[in-house]
mmCIF file of C-alpha atoms in Angstrom:
data_model
loop_
_atom_site.group_PDB
_atom_site.id
_atom_site.type_symbol
_atom_site.label_atom_id
_atom_site.label_comp_id
_atom_site.label_asym_id
_atom_site.label_seq_id
_atom_site.Cartn_x
_atom_site.Cartn_y
_atom_site.Cartn_z
ATOM 1 C CA UNK A 150 31.963 -14.171 9.856
ATOM 2 C CA UNK A 151 30.338 -11.889 12.416
ATOM 3 C CA UNK A 152 28.926 -9.697 9.636
ATOM 4 C CA UNK A 153 27.449 -12.743 7.925
ATOM 5 C CA UNK A 154 25.939 -13.989 11.191
ATOM 6 C CA UNK A 155 24.414 -10.567 11.877
ATOM 7 C CA UNK A 156 22.986 -10.336 8.354
ATOM 8 C CA UNK A 157 21.466 -13.807 8.554
ATOM 9 C CA UNK A 158 19.971 -13.008 11.962
ATOM 10 C CA UNK A 159 18.467 -9.741 10.701
ATOM 11 C CA UNK A 160 16.967 -11.400 7.632
ATOM 12 C CA UNK A 161 15.528 -14.174 9.777
ATOM 13 C CA UNK A 162 13.877 -11.702 12.151
ATOM 14 C CA UNK A 163 12.531 -9.647 9.258
ATOM 15 C CA UNK A 164 11.111 -12.758 7.592
ATOM 16 C CA UNK A 165 9.329 -13.660 10.821
ATOM 17 C CA UNK A 166 7.784 -10.179 11.006
ATOM 18 C CA UNK A 167 6.620 -10.293 7.376
ATOM 19 C CA UNK A 168 5.208 -13.786 7.885
ATOM 20 C CA UNK A 169 3.340 -12.750 11.027
ATOM 21 C CA UNK A 170 1.816 -9.737 9.265
ATOM 22 C CA UNK A 171 0.766 -11.886 6.309
ATOM 23 C CA UNK A 172 -0.923 -14.457 8.546
ATOM 24 C CA UNK A 173 -2.769 -11.764 10.496
ATOM 25 C CA UNK A 174 -4.073 -10.116 7.324
ATOM 26 C CA UNK A 175 -5.089 -13.474 5.878
ATOM 27 C CA UNK A 176 -7.147 -14.250 9.002
ATOM 28 C CA UNK A 177 -8.987 -10.983 8.375
ATOM 29 C CA UNK A 178 -9.821 -12.163 4.871
ATOM 30 C CA UNK A 179 -7.321 -10.069 2.953
ATOM 31 C CA UNK A 180 -5.864 -11.786 -0.167
ATOM 32 C CA UNK A 181 -2.172 -11.525 0.675
ATOM 33 C CA UNK A 182 0.619 -12.667 -1.624
ATOM 34 C CA UNK A 183 4.391 -13.079 -1.357
ATOM 35 C CA UNK A 184 6.306 -10.586 -3.475
ATOM 36 C CA UNK A 185 9.851 -10.314 -4.771
ATOM 37 C CA UNK A 186 12.421 -9.187 -2.230
ATOM 38 C CA UNK A 187 13.764 -6.628 -1.797
ATOM 39 C CA UNK A 188 12.822 -5.108 -5.151
ATOM 40 C CA UNK A 189 12.227 -5.900 -8.804
ATOM 41 C CA UNK A 190 13.960 -4.413 -11.833
ATOM 42 C CA UNK A 191 12.413 -4.276 -15.282
ATOM 43 C CA UNK A 192 14.236 -5.126 -18.517
ATOM 44 C CA UNK A 193 15.800 -1.677 -18.611
ATOM 45 C CA UNK A 194 17.127 -1.971 -15.081
ATOM 46 C CA UNK A 195 14.640 0.488 -13.559
ATOM 47 C CA UNK A 196 13.374 -0.351 -10.094
ATOM 48 C CA UNK A 197 9.638 -1.021 -10.185
ATOM 49 C CA UNK A 198 8.795 -2.340 -6.738
ATOM 50 C CA UNK A 199 7.854 -5.860 -5.671
ATOM 51 C CA UNK A 200 5.767 -8.141 -7.885
ATOM 52 C CA UNK A 201 4.073 -11.465 -7.020
ATOM 53 C CA UNK A 202 6.437 -14.411 -6.695
ATOM 54 C CA UNK A 203 3.947 -16.944 -8.056
ATOM 55 C CA UNK A 204 2.907 -16.715 -11.690
ATOM 56 C CA UNK A 205 -0.480 -18.177 -10.744
ATOM 57 C CA UNK A 206 -0.981 -15.627 -7.978
ATOM 58 C CA UNK A 207 -4.534 -14.847 -9.162
ATOM 59 C CA UNK A 208 -5.509 -18.441 -8.369
ATOM 60 C CA UNK A 209 -4.195 -18.203 -4.801
ATOM 61 C CA UNK A 210 -6.318 -15.335 -3.498
ATOM 62 C CA UNK A 211 -8.518 -17.561 -1.335
ATOM 63 C CA UNK A 212 -5.619 -19.379 0.309
ATOM 64 C CA UNK A 213 -6.151 -20.408 3.931
ATOM 65 C CA UNK A 214 -3.951 -18.594 6.478
ATOM 66 C CA UNK A 215 -2.157 -21.870 7.182
ATOM 67 C CA UNK A 216 -1.102 -22.052 3.526
ATOM 68 C CA UNK A 217 -0.152 -18.385 3.567
ATOM 69 C CA UNK A 218 2.152 -19.117 6.498
ATOM 70 C CA UNK A 219 4.137 -21.633 4.443
ATOM 71 C CA UNK A 220 4.912 -19.072 1.724
ATOM 72 C CA UNK A 221 7.187 -17.136 4.095
ATOM 73 C CA UNK A 222 8.885 -20.167 5.640
ATOM 74 C CA UNK A 223 12.006 -20.016 3.483
ATOM 75 C CA UNK A 224 12.603 -16.380 2.480
ATOM 76 C CA UNK A 225 11.728 -12.834 3.645
ATOM 77 C CA UNK A 226 9.398 -12.175 0.719
ATOM 78 C CA UNK A 227 7.721 -8.804 0.381
ATOM 79 C CA UNK A 228 4.102 -8.603 1.542
ATOM 80 C CA UNK A 229 1.523 -7.789 -1.128
ATOM 81 C CA UNK A 230 -2.268 -7.692 -1.136
ATOM 82 C CA UNK A 231 -4.253 -8.274 -4.314
ATOM 83 C CA UNK A 232 -6.831 -5.626 -5.175
ATOM 84 C CA UNK A 233 -10.164 -5.841 -6.958
ATOM 85 C CA UNK A 234 -11.807 -8.588 -4.882
ATOM 86 C CA UNK A 235 -11.847 -7.669 -1.191
ATOM 87 C CA UNK A 236 -10.447 -4.171 -1.429
ATOM 88 C CA UNK A 237 -9.221 -1.505 -3.810
ATOM 89 C CA UNK A 238 -6.512 1.095 -3.310
ATOM 90 C CA UNK A 239 -6.131 4.625 -4.609
ATOM 91 C CA UNK A 240 -2.504 5.682 -5.022
ATOM 92 C CA UNK A 241 -1.705 9.404 -4.786
ATOM 93 C CA UNK A 242 1.332 11.677 -4.267
ATOM 94 C CA UNK A 243 2.210 12.317 -0.632
ATOM 95 C CA UNK A 244 1.084 15.975 -0.602
ATOM 96 C CA UNK A 245 -2.370 15.068 -1.867
ATOM 97 C CA UNK A 246 -2.396 12.142 0.550
ATOM 98 C CA UNK A 247 -1.695 14.381 3.531
ATOM 99 C CA UNK A 248 -4.512 16.743 2.562
ATOM 100 C CA UNK A 249 -6.956 13.882 2.131
ATOM 101 C CA UNK A 250 -5.914 12.277 5.413
ATOM 102 C CA UNK A 251 -6.629 15.520 7.275
ATOM 103 C CA UNK A 252 -10.073 15.721 5.686
ATOM 104 C CA UNK A 253 -10.824 12.097 6.575
ATOM 105 C CA UNK A 254 -9.809 12.691 10.184
ATOM 106 C CA UNK A 255 -12.120 15.695 10.299
ATOM 107 C CA UNK A 256 -15.061 13.506 9.276
ATOM 108 C CA UNK A 257 -14.250 10.953 11.967
ATOM 109 C CA UNK A 258 -14.015 8.156 9.408
ATOM 110 C CA UNK A 259 -10.350 7.322 8.899
ATOM 111 C CA UNK A 260 -9.365 5.010 6.075
ATOM 112 C CA UNK A 261 -6.475 2.549 6.231
ATOM 113 C CA UNK A 262 -3.564 4.371 4.601
ATOM 114 C CA UNK A 263 -0.201 2.984 3.486
ATOM 115 C CA UNK A 264 2.815 5.139 2.652
ATOM 116 C CA UNK A 265 5.844 4.114 0.617
ATOM 117 C CA UNK A 266 9.371 5.538 0.912
ATOM 118 C CA UNK A 267 9.154 6.938 -2.626
ATOM 119 C CA UNK A 268 6.443 9.442 -1.697
ATOM 120 C CA UNK A 269 3.234 7.611 -2.571
ATOM 121 C CA UNK A 270 0.195 7.145 -0.336
ATOM 122 C CA UNK A 271 -2.335 4.351 -0.787
ATOM 123 C CA UNK A 272 -5.901 4.725 0.507
ATOM 124 C CA UNK A 273 -7.640 1.371 0.986
ATOM 125 C CA UNK A 274 -11.360 1.195 0.183
ATOM 126 C CA UNK A 275 -14.111 -1.177 -0.785
ATOM 127 C CA UNK A 276 -14.046 -2.380 -4.399
ATOM 128 C CA UNK A 277 -15.062 0.196 -7.010
ATOM 129 C CA UNK A 278 -15.691 0.221 -10.747
ATOM 130 C CA UNK A 279 -13.680 3.345 -11.571
ATOM 131 C CA UNK A 280 -12.326 6.646 -10.333
ATOM 132 C CA UNK A 281 -14.264 9.921 -10.516
ATOM 133 C CA UNK A 282 -13.385 11.886 -13.633
ATOM 134 C CA UNK A 283 -11.561 14.556 -11.613
ATOM 135 C CA UNK A 284 -9.169 12.018 -10.121
ATOM 136 C CA UNK A 285 -8.703 10.040 -13.315
ATOM 137 C CA UNK A 286 -7.756 13.232 -15.173
ATOM 138 C CA UNK A 287 -5.244 14.351 -12.529
ATOM 139 C CA UNK A 288 -2.483 12.214 -14.009
ATOM 140 C CA UNK A 289 -0.924 11.496 -10.603
ATOM 141 C CA UNK A 290 -3.729 9.340 -9.189
ATOM 142 C CA UNK A 291 -4.025 5.607 -9.841
ATOM 143 C CA UNK A 292 -6.680 3.110 -8.820
ATOM 144 C CA UNK A 293 -5.511 -0.413 -8.048
ATOM 145 C CA UNK A 294 -8.394 -2.748 -8.851
ATOM 146 C CA UNK A 295 -8.876 -6.093 -10.538
ATOM 147 C CA UNK A 296 -5.582 -7.671 -11.625
ATOM 148 C CA UNK A 297 -3.380 -5.395 -9.522
ATOM 149 C CA UNK A 298 -1.729 -5.436 -6.116
ATOM 150 C CA UNK A 299 -0.070 -3.105 -3.637
ATOM 151 C CA UNK A 300 2.741 -3.535 -1.077
ATOM 152 C CA UNK A 301 1.879 -3.597 2.606
ATOM 153 C CA UNK A 302 4.039 -2.975 5.682
ATOM 154 C CA UNK A 303 6.727 -3.896 6.465
ATOM 155 C CA UNK A 304 7.726 -4.495 2.834
ATOM 156 C CA UNK A 305 11.203 -3.069 2.096
ATOM 157 C CA UNK A 306 11.587 -0.537 -0.679
ATOM 158 C CA UNK A 307 14.635 0.916 -2.343
ATOM 159 C CA UNK A 308 15.119 3.633 0.285
ATOM 160 C CA UNK A 309 13.161 2.439 3.289
ATOM 161 C CA UNK A 310 10.208 0.371 4.405
ATOM 162 C CA UNK A 311 6.507 0.610 3.585
ATOM 163 C CA UNK A 312 4.573 1.728 6.669
ATOM 164 C CA UNK A 313 1.042 2.382 7.879
ATOM 165 C CA UNK A 314 -0.092 5.985 8.177
ATOM 166 C CA UNK A 315 -3.427 4.702 9.489
ATOM 167 C CA UNK A 316 -3.650 1.047 10.530
ATOM 168 C CA UNK A 317 -6.734 -0.983 9.577
ATOM 169 C CA UNK A 318 -7.543 -1.776 13.190
ATOM 170 C CA UNK A 319 -8.130 1.932 13.885
ATOM 171 C CA UNK A 320 -11.549 1.514 12.280
ATOM 172 C CA UNK A 321 -12.123 -2.052 13.395
ATOM 173 C CA UNK A 322 -10.919 -3.544 10.099
ATOM 174 C CA UNK A 323 -13.878 -2.034 8.290
ATOM 175 C CA UNK A 324 -13.042 -0.569 4.903
ATOM 176 C CA UNK A 325 -14.539 2.803 4.006
ATOM 177 C CA UNK A 326 -16.679 2.892 0.901
ATOM 178 C CA UNK A 327 -14.837 3.795 -2.264
ATOM 179 C CA UNK A 328 -17.286 6.634 -2.976
ATOM 180 C CA UNK A 329 -16.594 8.254 0.385
ATOM 181 C CA UNK A 330 -12.810 8.176 -0.046
ATOM 182 C CA UNK A 331 -13.008 9.255 -3.683
ATOM 183 C CA UNK A 332 -15.118 12.242 -2.645
ATOM 184 C CA UNK A 333 -12.553 13.294 -0.042
ATOM 185 C CA UNK A 334 -9.715 12.901 -2.531
ATOM 186 C CA UNK A 335 -11.569 15.137 -5.003
ATOM 187 C CA UNK A 336 -11.973 17.774 -2.284
ATOM 188 C CA UNK A 337 -8.274 17.517 -1.425
ATOM 189 C CA UNK A 338 -7.350 17.850 -5.083
ATOM 190 C CA UNK A 339 -9.536 20.962 -5.409
ATOM 191 C CA UNK A 340 -7.903 22.463 -2.317
ATOM 192 C CA UNK A 341 -4.460 21.751 -3.708
ATOM 193 C CA UNK A 342 -5.335 23.398 -7.009
ATOM 194 C CA UNK A 343 -6.750 26.457 -5.247
ATOM 195 C CA UNK A 344 -3.655 26.800 -3.070
ATOM 196 C CA UNK A 345 -1.355 26.493 -6.060
ATOM 197 C CA UNK A 346 -3.357 29.115 -7.940
ATOM 198 C CA UNK A 347 -3.188 31.460 -4.946
ATOM 199 C CA UNK A 348 0.582 31.035 -4.681
ATOM 200 C CA UNK A 349 0.979 31.675 -8.398
ATOM 201 C CA UNK A 350 -1.124 34.824 -8.099
ATOM 202 C CA UNK A 351 0.877 36.062 -5.130
ATOM 203 C CA UNK A 352 4.102 35.445 -7.036
ATOM 204 C CA UNK A 353 2.894 37.457 -10.023
ATOM 205 C CA UNK A 354 1.777 40.292 -7.714
ATOM 206 C CA UNK A 355 5.184 40.371 -6.006
ATOM 207 C CA UNK A 356 6.996 40.363 -9.336
ATOM 208 C CA UNK A 357 4.937 43.313 -10.520
#
């Protein structure tokens, strides 16, 4: 009985936190959505992350914060934000994300950055039409635009919780332009390729 009481209390507190975050983001004009909790499995049983609870989620993007608040009244849904209208997101592996974050800090223009427990970083930007060719060809970079969504903190994942690497209030809730972030990601990708080439060269030299 004690275990059940503790579990119910924890879920209630977590739901309150998710609801509060959703309301705050909605007041800033972000199109938030409730997502499946704690995860979603596809037909083959593979874990794929949270997806929108409502089938008509695309019609709910302009919901008032008061309506958003009601979505989390009953369950601790995941917190999602739709992309392609107010913001886009560029999803990259964590190593590339760390390089890009350092470059953004150096310019003095940090971007809101989300990190997931499965090693993916999401850079939030203004809406864009596409990715630069270098990023699109990388194979590990994905742009979330029209018709997509991303998880936001504190959404639970399979092995942890989604968290902010850089919170949106660090830059006064202003989103960096997509071009600026894309350019930094291209630079980070070039650096990563150069470092990998240098390591490969050093390994061949040592083997010889």
